[in-house]
Amino acid sequence: MAGSAIQRRLSAAGFSNFVTRSHAELDLTQQAAVDAFFAAEKPEIVFLAAGRVGGIKANNNFRAEFIYQNLMIEANVIHSAWKHGVQRLLFLGSSCIYPRDCPQPIHEDYLLTGPLEQTNESYAVAKILGVKLCENYHRQYGAQFIAVMPSNLYGPNDSYDLENCHVLPALICKAHAAKMSGASELVVWGSGLPRREFLFVEDMADACVHLMESNIESGLFNVGMGSDLPISELAELIMEVVGYNGRIVYDHSQPDGTPRKLLNINRLKGLGWTAQTQLREGIALTYKDFLSRTDHL
Ligand code: GDP
């Protein structure tokens, strides 16, 4: 989802000389294969959007894969990028890298000031490693590697695998299924009280390109909308967009995760960037994309 959005945004800006590989073509957890790729292709600019990702349940259930695969991908790509002279690299992380109970909105400087949320600790630790790789290759070698931490992303090309996906696509999928079957209830995990900040993936891609076109050489940058809402309100909004008006039932056997992770986006704002897509509009566009995949109808 993130990588394809960045490529669309770059194409729209007139870039065309892309070097991409699918997972089947290049397994980024394999050091020798990654190094051979960089040696052969010598890319100038790298957007590292690849990673093992998923929602609260996937993070909790696949803790070993989430930490191992993400740290291997980051270590291999960032080291080979430096070794083969990449001019600029952007590493994509996640807002879950910050301490669970830190003040809100979360400033970049709060990194490593407290314990992490347990449900996604292994993913967060791996992503912190990526931030530190970028920072330290810059400090020692002057590599122009920057790190971008988006809030919860959603949009075209998302995953709708209900066990493993994130809340926004899950609720689109569930609301649509309930509407089609005439079900009276929509099941929402947890209490509905946790607050989340959602960012349309096209806006995230725009922020990444904005940063790469700036003269910034290093650092950590939060990217988000600047506002959040409780999961209960997200569920109501999705039901409105989908056109389903059943009853919401909360499944308290499922985890809530972190209570809140609203990002402070002043650093990026100071560079002249703000998100353009309001949540309702973004959900409508995402629902349209969901419907275009005929197997969901
Ligand atoms: P998180 O931001 O890392 O916690 O990841 P998620 O996007 O998976 O979950 C965000 C919040 O939405 C959590 O409090 C979940 O319990 C809640 N939630 C409610 N219904 C669902 C659902 O159907 N799927 C998922 N993944 N989360 C849900």
mmCIF file of C-alpha atoms and ligand atoms in Angstrom:
data_model
loop_
_atom_site.group_PDB
_atom_site.id
_atom_site.type_symbol
_atom_site.label_atom_id
_atom_site.label_comp_id
_atom_site.label_asym_id
_atom_site.label_seq_id
_atom_site.Cartn_x
_atom_site.Cartn_y
_atom_site.Cartn_z
ATOM 1 C CA MET A 1 0.000 0.000 0.000
ATOM 2 C CA ALA A 2 2.670 2.557 0.999
ATOM 3 C CA GLY A 3 5.189 1.706 -1.725
ATOM 4 C CA SER A 4 2.677 1.803 -4.562
ATOM 5 C CA ALA A 5 1.342 5.162 -3.304
ATOM 6 C CA ILE A 6 4.870 6.624 -3.298
ATOM 7 C CA GLN A 7 5.431 5.347 -6.831
ATOM 8 C CA ARG A 8 2.123 6.890 -8.031
ATOM 9 C CA ARG A 9 3.081 10.213 -6.437
ATOM 10 C CA LEU A 10 6.543 10.148 -8.049
ATOM 11 C CA SER A 11 5.057 9.257 -11.449
ATOM 12 C CA ALA A 12 2.649 12.194 -11.123
ATOM 13 C CA ALA A 13 5.674 14.451 -10.452
ATOM 14 C CA GLY A 14 7.305 13.245 -13.687
ATOM 15 C CA PHE A 15 9.747 10.642 -12.380
ATOM 16 C CA SER A 16 9.983 7.480 -14.470
ATOM 17 C CA ASN A 17 13.265 5.667 -13.933
ATOM 18 C CA PHE A 18 12.038 3.325 -11.182
ATOM 19 C CA VAL A 19 13.856 0.245 -9.962
ATOM 20 C CA THR A 20 11.364 -1.932 -8.111
ATOM 21 C CA ARG A 21 11.228 -5.566 -7.072
ATOM 22 C CA SER A 22 8.296 -7.627 -5.896
ATOM 23 C CA HIS A 23 8.678 -9.812 -2.827
ATOM 24 C CA ALA A 24 8.837 -12.878 -5.101
ATOM 25 C CA GLU A 25 11.701 -11.334 -7.100
ATOM 26 C CA LEU A 26 13.799 -10.154 -4.154
ATOM 27 C CA ASP A 27 13.540 -11.318 -0.558
ATOM 28 C CA LEU A 28 14.819 -8.332 1.421
ATOM 29 C CA THR A 29 15.545 -10.486 4.480
ATOM 30 C CA GLN A 30 18.393 -12.135 2.509
ATOM 31 C CA GLN A 31 21.574 -10.110 2.916
ATOM 32 C CA ALA A 32 23.483 -11.492 -0.093
ATOM 33 C CA ALA A 33 20.513 -11.044 -2.435
ATOM 34 C CA VAL A 34 19.946 -7.458 -1.289
ATOM 35 C CA ASP A 35 23.605 -6.581 -1.674
ATOM 36 C CA ALA A 36 23.728 -8.099 -5.174
ATOM 37 C CA PHE A 37 20.645 -6.047 -6.093
ATOM 38 C CA PHE A 38 22.256 -2.772 -4.966
ATOM 39 C CA ALA A 39 25.558 -3.674 -6.647
ATOM 40 C CA ALA A 40 23.813 -4.384 -9.951
ATOM 41 C CA GLU A 41 21.235 -1.571 -9.994
ATOM 42 C CA LYS A 42 23.084 1.214 -8.144
ATOM 43 C CA PRO A 43 19.926 3.172 -7.274
ATOM 44 C CA GLU A 44 20.415 6.864 -6.432
ATOM 45 C CA ILE A 45 17.341 7.397 -4.265
ATOM 46 C CA VAL A 46 15.703 4.770 -2.038
ATOM 47 C CA PHE A 47 12.245 4.725 -0.445
ATOM 48 C CA LEU A 48 12.212 1.847 2.039
ATOM 49 C CA ALA A 49 8.507 1.064 2.420
ATOM 50 C CA ALA A 50 8.858 -2.716 2.615
ATOM 51 C CA GLY A 51 8.135 -4.477 5.874
ATOM 52 C CA ARG A 52 6.088 -7.085 7.659
ATOM 53 C CA VAL A 53 2.979 -5.176 8.772
ATOM 54 C CA GLY A 54 -0.451 -5.872 10.223
ATOM 55 C CA GLY A 55 -3.049 -4.904 12.778
ATOM 56 C CA ILE A 56 -3.144 -5.376 16.516
ATOM 57 C CA LYS A 57 -3.787 -9.132 16.386
ATOM 58 C CA ALA A 58 -1.125 -9.906 13.776
ATOM 59 C CA ASN A 59 1.442 -7.888 15.752
ATOM 60 C CA ASN A 60 0.569 -9.812 18.885
ATOM 61 C CA ASN A 61 0.433 -13.284 17.291
ATOM 62 C CA PHE A 62 3.468 -13.091 15.006
ATOM 63 C CA ARG A 63 5.885 -11.356 17.350
ATOM 64 C CA ALA A 64 8.901 -13.348 16.166
ATOM 65 C CA GLU A 65 8.268 -12.735 12.449
ATOM 66 C CA PHE A 66 7.495 -9.037 13.036
ATOM 67 C CA ILE A 67 10.773 -8.363 14.800
ATOM 68 C CA TYR A 68 12.972 -10.681 12.715
ATOM 69 C CA GLN A 69 11.736 -9.808 9.232
ATOM 70 C CA ASN A 70 11.612 -6.061 9.833
ATOM 71 C CA LEU A 71 15.046 -5.817 11.376
ATOM 72 C CA MET A 72 16.593 -7.960 8.616
ATOM 73 C CA ILE A 73 14.960 -5.843 5.876
ATOM 74 C CA GLU A 74 16.136 -2.590 7.452
ATOM 75 C CA ALA A 75 19.660 -3.724 8.240
ATOM 76 C CA ASN A 76 20.170 -5.226 4.782
ATOM 77 C CA VAL A 77 18.707 -2.342 2.779
ATOM 78 C CA ILE A 78 20.184 0.518 4.804
ATOM 79 C CA HIS A 79 23.672 -0.998 4.971
ATOM 80 C CA SER A 80 23.745 -1.869 1.251
ATOM 81 C CA ALA A 81 22.373 1.575 0.380
ATOM 82 C CA TRP A 82 25.292 3.162 2.220
ATOM 83 C CA LYS A 83 27.843 0.691 0.795
ATOM 84 C CA HIS A 84 26.731 1.275 -2.794
ATOM 85 C CA GLY A 85 26.572 5.059 -2.584
ATOM 86 C CA VAL A 86 22.843 5.776 -2.470
ATOM 87 C CA GLN A 87 22.459 9.576 -2.357
ATOM 88 C CA ARG A 88 19.276 9.762 -0.320
ATOM 89 C CA LEU A 89 17.184 7.204 1.531
ATOM 90 C CA LEU A 90 13.807 7.509 3.255
ATOM 91 C CA PHE A 91 12.873 4.867 5.809
ATOM 92 C CA LEU A 92 9.193 4.404 6.705
ATOM 93 C CA GLY A 93 8.374 3.465 10.280
ATOM 94 C CA SER A 94 5.285 3.828 12.408
ATOM 95 C CA SER A 95 3.891 5.948 15.236
ATOM 96 C CA CYS A 96 4.014 2.862 17.492
ATOM 97 C CA ILE A 97 7.767 3.429 18.017
ATOM 98 C CA TYR A 98 6.978 5.975 20.736
ATOM 99 C CA PRO A 99 6.449 5.114 24.421
ATOM 100 C CA ARG A 100 2.939 3.913 25.257
ATOM 101 C CA ASP A 101 2.169 6.538 27.867
ATOM 102 C CA CYS A 102 3.989 9.584 26.541
ATOM 103 C CA PRO A 103 2.419 13.072 26.448
ATOM 104 C CA GLN A 104 0.128 13.813 23.498
ATOM 105 C CA PRO A 105 0.576 14.928 20.781
ATOM 106 C CA ILE A 106 3.777 12.899 20.478
ATOM 107 C CA HIS A 107 6.895 14.864 19.603
ATOM 108 C CA GLU A 108 9.766 13.142 17.765
ATOM 109 C CA ASP A 109 12.013 13.781 20.790
ATOM 110 C CA TYR A 110 9.937 11.407 22.964
ATOM 111 C CA LEU A 111 11.557 8.408 21.261
ATOM 112 C CA LEU A 112 13.142 6.018 23.806
ATOM 113 C CA THR A 113 11.866 7.912 26.843
ATOM 114 C CA GLY A 114 9.638 5.095 28.201
ATOM 115 C CA PRO A 115 8.245 1.559 27.802
ATOM 116 C CA LEU A 116 6.426 0.547 24.597
ATOM 117 C CA GLU A 117 2.866 -0.740 24.091
ATOM 118 C CA GLN A 118 3.051 -4.529 24.541
ATOM 119 C CA THR A 119 0.768 -5.607 21.644
ATOM 120 C CA ASN A 120 3.161 -4.198 19.047
ATOM 121 C CA GLU A 121 6.442 -4.100 20.943
ATOM 122 C CA SER A 122 8.350 -6.414 18.594
ATOM 123 C CA TYR A 123 7.351 -4.416 15.503
ATOM 124 C CA ALA A 124 8.147 -1.142 17.291
ATOM 125 C CA VAL A 125 11.589 -2.315 18.427
ATOM 126 C CA ALA A 126 12.435 -3.301 14.836
ATOM 127 C CA LYS A 127 11.271 0.085 13.526
ATOM 128 C CA ILE A 128 13.295 1.910 16.195
ATOM 129 C CA LEU A 129 16.305 -0.007 14.898
ATOM 130 C CA GLY A 130 15.599 1.404 11.419
ATOM 131 C CA VAL A 131 15.460 4.950 12.798
ATOM 132 C CA LYS A 132 18.764 4.390 14.584
ATOM 133 C CA LEU A 133 20.409 2.878 11.500
ATOM 134 C CA CYS A 134 19.526 6.010 9.512
ATOM 135 C CA GLU A 135 20.698 8.292 12.315
ATOM 136 C CA ASN A 136 24.016 6.517 12.857
ATOM 137 C CA TYR A 137 24.960 6.069 9.205
ATOM 138 C CA HIS A 138 24.397 9.809 8.968
ATOM 139 C CA ARG A 139 26.433 10.593 12.089
ATOM 140 C CA GLN A 140 29.400 8.433 11.142
ATOM 141 C CA TYR A 141 29.390 8.643 7.350
ATOM 142 C CA GLY A 142 27.199 11.633 6.525
ATOM 143 C CA ALA A 143 24.698 9.406 4.708
ATOM 144 C CA GLN A 144 21.553 11.369 3.823
ATOM 145 C CA PHE A 145 19.112 8.911 5.352
ATOM 146 C CA ILE A 146 15.877 10.186 6.905
ATOM 147 C CA ALA A 147 13.112 8.420 8.825
ATOM 148 C CA VAL A 148 9.374 9.105 8.515
ATOM 149 C CA MET A 149 6.863 7.926 11.121
ATOM 150 C CA PRO A 150 3.273 7.976 9.830
ATOM 151 C CA SER A 151 0.150 7.545 11.965
ATOM 152 C CA ASN A 152 -2.262 4.671 11.066
ATOM 153 C CA LEU A 153 -2.283 4.505 7.258
ATOM 154 C CA TYR A 154 -5.247 3.557 5.085
ATOM 155 C CA GLY A 155 -6.194 3.785 1.402
ATOM 156 C CA PRO A 156 -5.987 1.941 -1.918
ATOM 157 C CA ASN A 157 -4.255 -1.475 -1.939
ATOM 158 C CA ASP A 158 -4.853 -2.106 1.755
ATOM 159 C CA SER A 159 -5.252 -5.620 3.155
ATOM 160 C CA TYR A 160 -8.751 -6.828 4.076
ATOM 161 C CA ASP A 161 -7.722 -10.051 5.776
ATOM 162 C CA LEU A 162 -9.917 -9.613 8.877
ATOM 163 C CA GLU A 163 -7.725 -11.501 11.340
ATOM 164 C CA ASN A 164 -4.544 -9.659 10.438
ATOM 165 C CA CYS A 165 -5.454 -6.261 8.970
ATOM 166 C CA HIS A 166 -5.795 -2.848 10.644
ATOM 167 C CA VAL A 167 -8.989 -1.424 12.071
ATOM 168 C CA LEU A 168 -10.036 0.883 9.228
ATOM 169 C CA PRO A 169 -10.000 -1.687 6.399
ATOM 170 C CA ALA A 170 -11.438 -4.288 8.820
ATOM 171 C CA LEU A 171 -14.441 -2.099 9.611
ATOM 172 C CA ILE A 172 -14.999 -1.217 5.933
ATOM 173 C CA CYS A 173 -15.032 -4.914 5.119
ATOM 174 C CA LYS A 174 -17.274 -5.836 8.073
ATOM 175 C CA ALA A 175 -19.740 -2.964 7.486
ATOM 176 C CA HIS A 176 -20.001 -3.881 3.807
ATOM 177 C CA ALA A 177 -20.573 -7.570 4.610
ATOM 178 C CA ALA A 178 -23.213 -6.653 7.220
ATOM 179 C CA LYS A 179 -24.977 -4.388 4.730
ATOM 180 C CA MET A 180 -25.002 -7.071 2.025
ATOM 181 C CA SER A 181 -26.261 -9.815 4.346
ATOM 182 C CA GLY A 182 -28.740 -7.595 6.202
ATOM 183 C CA ALA A 183 -27.059 -8.386 9.540
ATOM 184 C CA SER A 184 -28.325 -6.396 12.527
ATOM 185 C CA GLU A 185 -24.942 -6.023 14.259
ATOM 186 C CA LEU A 186 -21.392 -4.928 13.528
ATOM 187 C CA VAL A 187 -18.710 -6.348 15.834
ATOM 188 C CA VAL A 188 -15.978 -3.876 16.825
ATOM 189 C CA TRP A 189 -12.971 -5.212 18.768
ATOM 190 C CA GLY A 190 -12.110 -3.885 22.203
ATOM 191 C CA SER A 191 -13.925 -1.090 24.035
ATOM 192 C CA GLY A 192 -14.138 1.436 21.188
ATOM 193 C CA LEU A 193 -12.428 3.958 23.485
ATOM 194 C CA PRO A 194 -8.827 3.972 22.125
ATOM 195 C CA ARG A 195 -8.150 6.971 19.935
ATOM 196 C CA ARG A 196 -6.296 6.688 16.627
ATOM 197 C CA GLU A 197 -5.031 9.174 14.059
ATOM 198 C CA PHE A 198 -5.575 8.028 10.464
ATOM 199 C CA LEU A 199 -3.617 9.226 7.455
ATOM 200 C CA PHE A 200 -4.650 8.653 3.834
ATOM 201 C CA VAL A 201 -1.766 6.846 2.141
ATOM 202 C CA GLU A 202 -1.682 9.303 -0.800
ATOM 203 C CA ASP A 203 -1.019 12.104 1.710
ATOM 204 C CA MET A 204 1.756 10.050 3.296
ATOM 205 C CA ALA A 205 3.314 9.577 -0.167
ATOM 206 C CA ASP A 206 3.068 13.316 -0.792
ATOM 207 C CA ALA A 207 4.857 14.003 2.513
ATOM 208 C CA CYS A 208 7.633 11.549 1.631
ATOM 209 C CA VAL A 209 8.254 13.154 -1.752
ATOM 210 C CA HIS A 210 8.101 16.619 -0.166
ATOM 211 C CA LEU A 211 10.816 15.614 2.304
ATOM 212 C CA MET A 212 13.009 13.971 -0.325
ATOM 213 C CA GLU A 213 12.801 17.101 -2.476
ATOM 214 C CA SER A 214 13.795 19.305 0.453
ATOM 215 C CA ASN A 215 17.398 19.822 1.472
ATOM 216 C CA ILE A 216 16.941 17.866 4.717
ATOM 217 C CA GLU A 217 19.858 15.461 5.181
ATOM 218 C CA SER A 218 18.819 13.494 8.249
ATOM 219 C CA GLY A 219 16.323 13.248 11.104
ATOM 220 C CA LEU A 220 13.048 11.798 12.251
ATOM 221 C CA PHE A 221 9.751 13.232 10.962
ATOM 222 C CA ASN A 222 6.230 12.489 12.144
ATOM 223 C CA VAL A 223 3.542 12.580 9.491
ATOM 224 C CA GLY A 224 -0.156 12.651 10.316
ATOM 225 C CA MET A 225 -3.424 14.554 10.003
ATOM 226 C CA GLY A 226 -2.978 16.344 13.306
ATOM 227 C CA SER A 227 -6.265 15.034 14.755
ATOM 228 C CA ASP A 228 -7.579 11.716 16.058
ATOM 229 C CA LEU A 229 -10.892 10.126 17.058
ATOM 230 C CA PRO A 230 -12.122 7.193 19.171
ATOM 231 C CA ILE A 231 -12.599 3.840 17.416
ATOM 232 C CA SER A 232 -16.336 4.093 18.256
ATOM 233 C CA GLU A 233 -16.610 7.274 16.147
ATOM 234 C CA LEU A 234 -14.536 5.735 13.373
ATOM 235 C CA ALA A 235 -16.995 2.814 13.269
ATOM 236 C CA GLU A 236 -19.957 5.223 12.999
ATOM 237 C CA LEU A 237 -18.274 7.204 10.230
ATOM 238 C CA ILE A 238 -17.483 4.043 8.246
ATOM 239 C CA MET A 239 -21.071 2.816 8.663
ATOM 240 C CA GLU A 240 -22.335 6.134 7.267
ATOM 241 C CA VAL A 241 -20.005 6.006 4.254
ATOM 242 C CA VAL A 242 -20.814 2.345 3.544
ATOM 243 C CA GLY A 243 -24.550 2.926 4.096
ATOM 244 C CA TYR A 244 -25.082 0.398 6.881
ATOM 245 C CA ASN A 245 -27.144 1.347 9.933
ATOM 246 C CA GLY A 246 -27.068 -1.664 12.243
ATOM 247 C CA ARG A 247 -26.022 -1.736 15.880
ATOM 248 C CA ILE A 248 -22.403 -1.680 17.082
ATOM 249 C CA VAL A 249 -21.411 -4.484 19.478
ATOM 250 C CA TYR A 250 -18.073 -4.275 21.297
ATOM 251 C CA ASP A 251 -16.039 -7.480 21.671
ATOM 252 C CA HIS A 252 -14.196 -6.947 24.941
ATOM 253 C CA SER A 253 -12.246 -10.188 24.543
ATOM 254 C CA GLN A 254 -10.077 -8.380 21.942
ATOM 255 C CA PRO A 255 -7.244 -6.030 22.966
ATOM 256 C CA ASP A 256 -7.521 -2.233 22.924
ATOM 257 C CA GLY A 257 -3.813 -1.657 22.457
ATOM 258 C CA THR A 258 -2.379 1.761 23.186
ATOM 259 C CA PRO A 259 -4.975 4.305 24.443
ATOM 260 C CA ARG A 260 -3.793 7.101 22.157
ATOM 261 C CA LYS A 261 -0.990 7.912 19.685
ATOM 262 C CA LEU A 262 -1.638 11.330 18.211
ATOM 263 C CA LEU A 263 1.461 12.692 16.514
ATOM 264 C CA ASN A 264 2.899 16.172 16.869
ATOM 265 C CA ILE A 265 3.414 17.141 13.217
ATOM 266 C CA ASN A 266 4.956 20.572 13.707
ATOM 267 C CA ARG A 267 8.363 19.518 12.379
ATOM 268 C CA LEU A 268 6.907 18.587 8.982
ATOM 269 C CA LYS A 269 4.506 21.552 9.028
ATOM 270 C CA GLY A 270 7.525 23.784 9.529
ATOM 271 C CA LEU A 271 8.787 22.482 6.173
ATOM 272 C CA GLY A 272 5.545 23.587 4.509
ATOM 273 C CA TRP A 273 3.601 20.319 4.424
ATOM 274 C CA THR A 274 0.095 19.455 5.646
ATOM 275 C CA ALA A 275 -2.281 16.586 4.833
ATOM 276 C CA GLN A 276 -5.018 17.327 2.296
ATOM 277 C CA THR A 277 -7.501 14.461 2.633
ATOM 278 C CA GLN A 278 -10.173 14.641 5.337
ATOM 279 C CA LEU A 279 -11.080 11.332 6.959
ATOM 280 C CA ARG A 280 -14.595 11.027 5.503
ATOM 281 C CA GLU A 281 -13.324 11.703 1.972
ATOM 282 C CA GLY A 282 -10.437 9.246 2.431
ATOM 283 C CA ILE A 283 -12.780 6.524 3.697
ATOM 284 C CA ALA A 284 -15.096 7.077 0.697
ATOM 285 C CA LEU A 285 -12.141 6.720 -1.695
ATOM 286 C CA THR A 286 -10.950 3.613 0.147
ATOM 287 C CA TYR A 287 -14.430 2.055 0.062
ATOM 288 C CA LYS A 288 -14.529 2.686 -3.695
ATOM 289 C CA ASP A 289 -11.183 0.892 -4.042
ATOM 290 C CA PHE A 290 -12.501 -1.960 -1.873
ATOM 291 C CA LEU A 291 -15.584 -2.303 -4.115
ATOM 292 C CA SER A 292 -13.449 -2.351 -7.244
ATOM 293 C CA ARG A 293 -12.006 -5.659 -6.061
ATOM 294 C CA THR A 294 -14.862 -7.762 -7.337
ATOM 295 C CA ASP A 295 -14.228 -10.727 -5.058
ATOM 296 C CA HIS A 296 -15.519 -8.626 -2.140
ATOM 297 C CA LEU A 297 -18.952 -8.059 -3.736
HETATM 298 P P1 GDP B 1 -3.090 -0.492 16.405
HETATM 299 O O1 GDP B 1 -3.303 0.939 15.999
HETATM 300 O O2 GDP B 1 -1.660 -0.917 16.322
HETATM 301 O O3 GDP B 1 -3.690 -0.794 17.756
HETATM 302 O O4 GDP B 1 -3.777 -1.439 15.312
HETATM 303 P P2 GDP B 1 -5.249 -1.717 14.720
HETATM 304 O O5 GDP B 1 -5.510 -0.795 13.578
HETATM 305 O O6 GDP B 1 -5.306 -3.175 14.402
HETATM 306 O O7 GDP B 1 -6.284 -1.445 15.908
HETATM 307 C C1 GDP B 1 -6.637 -0.175 16.357
HETATM 308 C C2 GDP B 1 -7.771 -0.257 17.376
HETATM 309 O O8 GDP B 1 -8.976 -0.650 16.710
HETATM 310 C C3 GDP B 1 -7.557 -1.276 18.505
HETATM 311 O O9 GDP B 1 -8.042 -0.723 19.705
HETATM 312 C C4 GDP B 1 -8.448 -2.450 18.049
HETATM 313 O O10 GDP B 1 -8.887 -3.251 19.123
HETATM 314 C C5 GDP B 1 -9.602 -1.679 17.431
HETATM 315 N N1 GDP B 1 -10.458 -2.474 16.526
HETATM 316 C C6 GDP B 1 -11.825 -2.498 16.558
HETATM 317 N N2 GDP B 1 -12.308 -3.352 15.655
HETATM 318 C C7 GDP B 1 -11.235 -3.865 15.002
HETATM 319 C C8 GDP B 1 -11.115 -4.803 13.936
HETATM 320 O O11 GDP B 1 -12.083 -5.364 13.414
HETATM 321 N N3 GDP B 1 -9.835 -5.085 13.492
HETATM 322 C C9 GDP B 1 -8.733 -4.464 14.058
HETATM 323 N N4 GDP B 1 -7.527 -4.752 13.552
HETATM 324 N N5 GDP B 1 -8.833 -3.599 15.089
HETATM 325 C C10 GDP B 1 -10.062 -3.293 15.552
#
